[in-house]
């Protein structure tokens, strides 16, 4: 029987989703600035002990609608540890009937046995880090897998009864528009139910960013990157995938329910090294250091600094910023319910981006990015966070 939650409230206070971070990676890809741990496989078992301690101290069990295990490379965990992870989730975060349970997998560490095991311990979806089918692009990204391993990983997942979300990256040095089109067509031909297509970013301090700064790697022009994003927005819908978020496309009914929680600005649990959580209106992030995380979790010490809480207009701005990631945008009924602020008031201060054709009020009253606005989403986000709801 699913236990009752220990507190009640709306979905932005009481989490119905849990994120678990598994930080291990075989090596660090050149563009990656995630919270990861490289070459630390010997600490995987201790990490599971620490996760169990952290989950057990929350006061649960808490029934949820979604599990999301991200990384890092969760599929790098050996089978006995994956089984422990499944047991931990089932014990402390029992999944409601019909729930969505996703684990991120990379092609080089995912095979039929792991796929069957995942299905057996309650997962029903994998998010596979394909990134590209071109060996040249994979090399430029210093991804560890071979180009031909991705199709096999998708087939393995589908054969095990797991829904597949496929991750692609565009804007890779050396990539051209026809190469990007080939990646999109190839991924669609493999039959995933969901595709994420992200533009490559040069995060400060990453090897790729240093190479670009020293002129050893030539980033693509903004125009070419924009053309690649436009191509994805045109071609993926032609191939049966509706765009429902700035970087996400799905077959009808296969949108990510877990990520929808983030974009609605609803509450979620987050456990593990570097994991963020939003519980009871408070945001906090765990330590990003593996040894520190394991030691503190096992000792029962706090894993994060005291949480932060936004109030009033700042909180409404944050919700609007997140809602605008969805193609349907911010909803005039949902928004005041969530924030206590009328959506029409939030339009004040956004004249510049509306006049520039980046943001619009749709006929159904939703405030959303235009197609051009999706291309310049960072610009709009800056205005929303600084000016929305202010003087007209
Ligand atoms: S596999 Fe993913 S998380 Fe790991 S280093 Fe590469 S990009 Fe980062």
XYZ file of C-alpha atoms and ligand atoms in Angstrom:
400
model
C 0.000 0.000 0.000
C 1.263 3.511 -0.851
C 1.713 5.483 2.392
C 0.112 8.859 2.941
C 2.407 11.892 2.514
C 3.432 13.472 5.787
C 2.287 16.898 4.721
C -0.332 18.218 2.357
C -0.482 21.170 0.042
C -0.404 22.274 -3.582
C 2.128 20.761 -6.037
C 4.519 23.695 -5.664
C 4.827 22.907 -1.960
C 4.529 19.113 -1.800
C 6.838 17.291 -4.239
C 5.460 14.588 -6.499
C 8.775 14.079 -8.329
C 12.233 12.922 -7.303
C 15.598 13.488 -8.976
C 18.572 11.286 -8.079
C 22.036 12.342 -9.190
C 24.571 9.648 -10.105
C 27.795 11.553 -10.757
C 30.113 8.853 -12.117
C 31.610 9.202 -15.595
C 34.340 7.262 -17.354
C 35.938 10.541 -18.444
C 34.990 14.225 -18.677
C 33.675 15.300 -22.083
C 35.269 18.535 -23.274
C 32.120 20.671 -22.977
C 30.815 19.297 -19.665
C 30.489 21.399 -16.514
C 28.030 19.138 -14.677
C 28.597 17.887 -11.134
C 30.461 14.681 -11.961
C 33.159 12.376 -10.587
C 35.647 10.843 -13.015
C 37.563 7.642 -12.378
C 35.931 7.109 -8.949
C 34.219 3.770 -9.654
C 35.661 2.328 -6.432
C 33.373 4.706 -4.494
C 30.128 3.666 -6.165
C 29.043 1.321 -3.379
C 29.764 3.954 -0.701
C 27.771 6.423 -2.796
C 24.755 4.119 -2.708
C 25.146 3.890 1.094
C 25.156 7.692 1.211
C 22.072 7.970 -1.023
C 20.243 5.521 1.227
C 21.154 7.602 4.266
C 20.043 10.841 2.641
C 16.744 9.377 1.392
C 16.007 7.727 4.732
C 16.530 10.954 6.676
C 13.884 12.904 4.758
C 11.044 11.491 6.852
C 9.373 9.522 4.036
C 8.299 7.389 2.333
C 6.827 9.932 -0.077
C 4.666 8.739 -2.972
C 5.628 10.411 -6.255
C 4.565 10.418 -9.902
C 8.038 10.581 -11.475
C 11.560 9.315 -10.868
C 14.436 10.795 -12.806
C 17.948 9.409 -12.368
C 20.451 11.698 -14.096
C 24.151 12.291 -14.077
C 26.877 11.837 -14.717
C 26.304 8.469 -16.296
C 23.825 6.428 -14.232
C 24.100 3.495 -16.661
C 27.735 3.150 -15.562
C 26.533 1.638 -12.260
C 27.013 -2.134 -12.234
C 23.829 -4.204 -12.077
C 23.848 -4.957 -8.315
C 24.110 -1.220 -7.581
C 21.392 -0.366 -10.101
C 19.211 -2.899 -8.298
C 20.000 -1.211 -4.967
C 19.086 2.154 -6.471
C 15.748 0.753 -7.653
C 15.105 -0.662 -4.175
C 15.946 2.668 -2.540
C 13.549 4.530 -4.813
C 10.751 2.006 -4.342
C 11.167 2.165 -0.568
C 11.424 5.928 -0.015
C 9.656 7.299 -3.120
C 7.011 4.727 -4.152
C 5.899 5.444 -7.703
C 2.175 5.960 -8.280
C 0.486 3.647 -10.808
C 1.163 4.917 -14.335
C 4.154 6.924 -13.094
C 7.133 7.870 -15.264
C 10.552 6.500 -14.263
C 13.555 7.609 -16.326
C 17.236 6.767 -16.131
C 19.935 8.429 -18.213
C 22.081 5.987 -20.157
C 25.056 6.354 -22.448
C 25.504 3.960 -25.382
C 28.876 2.636 -24.184
C 27.571 1.506 -20.789
C 24.153 0.137 -21.654
C 23.281 -3.354 -22.891
C 20.447 -5.915 -22.893
C 21.051 -7.117 -19.335
C 20.954 -3.623 -17.821
C 17.911 -2.768 -19.919
C 16.014 -5.827 -18.664
C 17.117 -5.137 -15.095
C 15.896 -1.528 -15.293
C 12.510 -2.677 -16.549
C 12.353 -5.220 -13.731
C 13.036 -2.653 -10.993
C 10.371 -0.220 -12.123
C 11.955 2.011 -14.785
C 9.941 2.541 -17.962
C 11.998 5.150 -19.837
C 15.653 5.782 -20.691
C 17.182 9.004 -21.876
C 20.075 8.043 -24.156
C 22.996 10.435 -24.697
C 23.405 9.980 -28.447
C 24.461 13.589 -29.216
C 25.379 12.785 -32.849
C 25.679 9.945 -35.340
C 28.755 11.559 -36.891
C 32.062 10.255 -35.564
C 33.597 13.664 -36.328
C 31.091 15.438 -34.060
C 31.476 12.823 -31.296
C 35.249 13.310 -31.467
C 34.872 17.104 -31.338
C 32.722 16.670 -28.209
C 35.166 14.013 -26.884
C 32.241 11.674 -26.247
C 33.395 8.204 -25.245
C 31.142 6.133 -27.553
C 31.425 5.120 -31.193
C 28.852 6.502 -33.638
C 27.454 3.073 -34.456
C 26.763 2.216 -30.777
C 23.775 4.571 -30.475
C 21.356 2.782 -32.785
C 22.068 -0.440 -30.948
C 21.409 1.187 -27.557
C 18.038 2.476 -28.744
C 17.087 -0.968 -30.043
C 18.174 -2.660 -26.821
C 16.009 -0.259 -24.788
C 12.981 -0.671 -27.007
C 13.298 -4.465 -26.971
C 13.251 -4.369 -23.176
C 10.009 -2.360 -23.220
C 11.597 0.960 -22.239
C 10.422 4.186 -23.864
C 13.347 6.091 -25.380
C 14.218 9.740 -25.196
C 17.199 10.585 -27.430
C 19.552 13.504 -26.734
C 21.177 15.325 -29.666
C 23.549 18.307 -29.748
C 23.844 20.821 -32.579
C 26.321 23.616 -33.182
C 29.323 21.299 -32.814
C 32.582 22.641 -34.299
C 32.942 21.255 -37.823
C 29.237 20.350 -38.107
C 27.285 21.741 -41.055
C 23.577 22.047 -41.751
C 23.399 18.863 -43.804
C 25.207 16.905 -41.072
C 22.677 18.182 -38.528
C 19.796 17.250 -40.832
C 21.264 13.744 -41.166
C 21.385 13.421 -37.349
C 17.731 14.445 -37.015
C 16.568 12.066 -39.738
C 18.606 9.216 -38.336
C 17.319 9.630 -34.804
C 13.715 9.765 -35.987
C 14.229 6.551 -37.969
C 15.128 4.697 -34.742
C 11.644 5.250 -33.277
C 12.218 7.113 -29.979
C 9.138 8.683 -28.403
C 11.015 11.815 -27.363
C 13.937 13.873 -28.681
C 15.915 16.594 -26.881
C 17.982 18.836 -29.163
C 20.370 21.180 -27.376
C 22.691 23.804 -28.831
C 26.305 23.340 -27.722
C 27.367 25.881 -25.110
C 30.937 26.839 -24.236
C 30.795 26.783 -20.443
C 33.494 28.784 -18.718
C 36.408 26.697 -17.506
C 35.679 23.638 -19.673
C 38.436 22.298 -21.975
C 36.302 23.140 -25.012
C 35.875 26.747 -23.905
C 39.649 27.054 -23.387
C 40.302 25.618 -26.859
C 37.847 28.108 -28.368
C 39.456 30.995 -26.475
C 42.913 30.054 -27.715
C 41.647 29.768 -31.305
C 42.287 26.017 -31.546
C 38.560 25.326 -31.959
C 36.337 27.488 -34.125
C 32.767 27.882 -32.813
C 30.046 28.012 -35.463
C 28.615 31.401 -36.389
C 25.435 32.551 -34.640
C 23.688 32.496 -38.020
C 24.560 28.860 -38.675
C 23.574 27.842 -35.161
C 20.277 29.703 -35.567
C 19.697 27.906 -38.876
C 20.312 24.575 -37.128
C 17.801 25.392 -34.400
C 15.259 26.468 -37.031
C 15.830 23.252 -38.929
C 15.073 21.219 -35.797
C 11.866 23.239 -35.215
C 10.753 22.528 -38.814
C 11.979 19.005 -39.425
C 11.208 17.232 -36.145
C 7.468 18.102 -36.365
C 7.484 16.860 -39.986
C 8.853 13.584 -38.649
C 6.121 13.311 -35.998
C 7.676 15.059 -32.978
C 5.821 18.106 -31.598
C 7.945 20.801 -30.039
C 6.626 21.398 -26.526
C 9.619 23.173 -24.965
C 12.567 25.231 -26.183
C 14.772 22.124 -26.647
C 12.284 19.240 -26.389
C 10.091 17.398 -28.879
C 7.871 14.369 -28.448
C 5.356 12.070 -30.034
C 1.880 13.151 -28.839
C 1.418 12.076 -25.219
C 5.118 11.308 -24.641
C 6.202 14.658 -23.215
C 8.532 14.331 -20.202
C 6.328 14.500 -17.123
C 9.306 14.914 -14.839
C 10.682 17.952 -16.641
C 7.159 19.412 -16.803
C 7.415 19.720 -13.000
C 10.431 22.042 -13.360
C 8.780 24.210 -16.033
C 5.563 24.523 -13.993
C 7.800 25.606 -11.072
C 6.413 22.816 -8.934
C 8.188 21.123 -6.029
C 10.605 18.193 -6.366
C 12.954 16.170 -4.227
C 16.605 15.977 -5.247
C 19.117 13.627 -3.665
C 22.769 12.907 -4.337
C 25.943 14.889 -4.909
C 25.193 18.296 -6.455
C 21.441 17.576 -6.586
C 19.051 20.524 -6.405
C 15.688 20.326 -4.635
C 12.658 22.547 -4.264
C 10.635 21.480 -1.252
C 8.153 23.515 0.785
C 8.931 26.622 -1.286
C 12.669 26.453 -0.539
C 15.498 25.744 -3.003
C 18.761 24.109 -1.966
C 21.655 22.326 -3.683
C 23.832 19.591 -2.210
C 27.614 19.784 -2.107
C 29.248 19.094 -5.507
C 32.226 17.249 -4.033
C 31.954 13.453 -3.998
C 34.040 12.761 -0.885
C 32.334 15.592 0.995
C 28.905 14.279 -0.014
C 29.601 10.702 1.033
C 31.200 11.702 4.325
C 28.461 14.139 5.335
C 25.596 11.887 4.251
C 26.982 8.935 6.209
C 27.611 11.144 9.254
C 24.099 12.604 9.086
C 25.451 16.144 8.568
C 23.724 18.815 6.443
C 24.473 18.342 2.726
C 23.622 21.850 1.606
C 23.638 25.443 2.796
C 20.323 26.739 4.195
C 17.706 26.927 1.433
C 16.622 30.071 -0.403
C 13.072 31.261 -0.673
C 11.756 33.824 -3.168
C 8.716 35.925 -2.324
C 6.248 38.201 -4.102
C 7.189 39.618 -7.486
C 10.537 37.822 -7.580
C 8.796 34.476 -7.119
C 6.273 35.333 -9.857
C 9.106 36.309 -12.217
C 10.820 32.995 -11.614
C 7.624 31.084 -12.408
C 7.082 33.118 -15.588
C 10.676 32.525 -16.690
C 10.216 28.761 -16.260
C 6.721 28.678 -17.830
C 8.046 30.463 -20.932
C 10.300 27.499 -21.686
C 7.117 25.616 -22.677
C 5.822 26.346 -26.175
C 2.359 26.952 -24.695
C 3.939 29.467 -22.328
C 2.319 30.834 -19.186
C -1.378 30.107 -18.771
C -3.757 32.868 -17.596
C -5.632 30.454 -15.274
C -2.705 28.423 -13.965
C -0.373 31.391 -13.378
C -2.408 33.349 -10.778
C -3.271 30.101 -9.031
C 0.450 29.298 -8.758
C 1.772 32.770 -7.942
C -1.097 34.903 -6.662
C -0.276 37.423 -9.408
C -2.376 38.042 -12.505
C -0.605 37.120 -15.749
C -1.762 40.398 -17.331
C 0.207 42.293 -14.681
C 3.390 40.385 -15.587
C 3.225 41.746 -19.146
C 4.037 45.194 -17.710
C 7.699 45.915 -18.277
C 7.991 43.506 -21.203
C 7.116 46.028 -23.926
C 10.573 45.866 -25.489
C 10.529 42.111 -26.135
C 6.866 42.184 -27.200
C 7.480 45.050 -29.626
C 10.533 43.200 -30.972
C 8.287 40.232 -31.803
C 9.946 37.876 -29.314
C 7.018 37.455 -26.922
C 3.259 37.464 -27.576
C -0.101 37.099 -25.919
C -1.732 34.220 -27.846
C -5.467 34.182 -28.722
C -6.054 31.775 -25.803
C -4.563 34.341 -23.400
C -1.285 32.462 -22.870
C 1.899 34.535 -22.798
C 4.517 32.721 -24.856
C 7.704 33.038 -26.864
C 7.251 33.512 -30.595
C 9.298 31.342 -32.919
C 11.884 34.136 -33.127
C 11.697 34.459 -29.353
C 12.698 30.790 -28.962
C 15.860 31.579 -30.943
C 16.608 34.446 -28.551
C 15.237 32.851 -25.397
C 18.139 34.051 -23.227
C 17.435 37.680 -24.145
C 13.771 37.291 -23.221
C 14.673 35.481 -19.993
C 16.868 38.402 -18.946
C 14.003 40.862 -19.468
C 11.487 38.618 -17.679
C 13.675 38.202 -14.605
C 14.569 41.902 -14.444
C 11.438 43.749 -15.552
C 8.233 41.670 -15.766
C 5.439 42.866 -13.526
C 7.167 46.219 -13.139
C 6.124 49.630 -14.468
C 4.432 49.383 -17.912
S 28.971 11.717 -20.196
Fe 27.651 13.498 -19.788
S 27.947 13.981 -17.624
Fe 29.625 12.606 -18.225
S 31.301 13.978 -18.790
Fe 30.187 13.538 -20.685
S 28.645 15.212 -20.845
Fe 29.427 15.212 -18.726
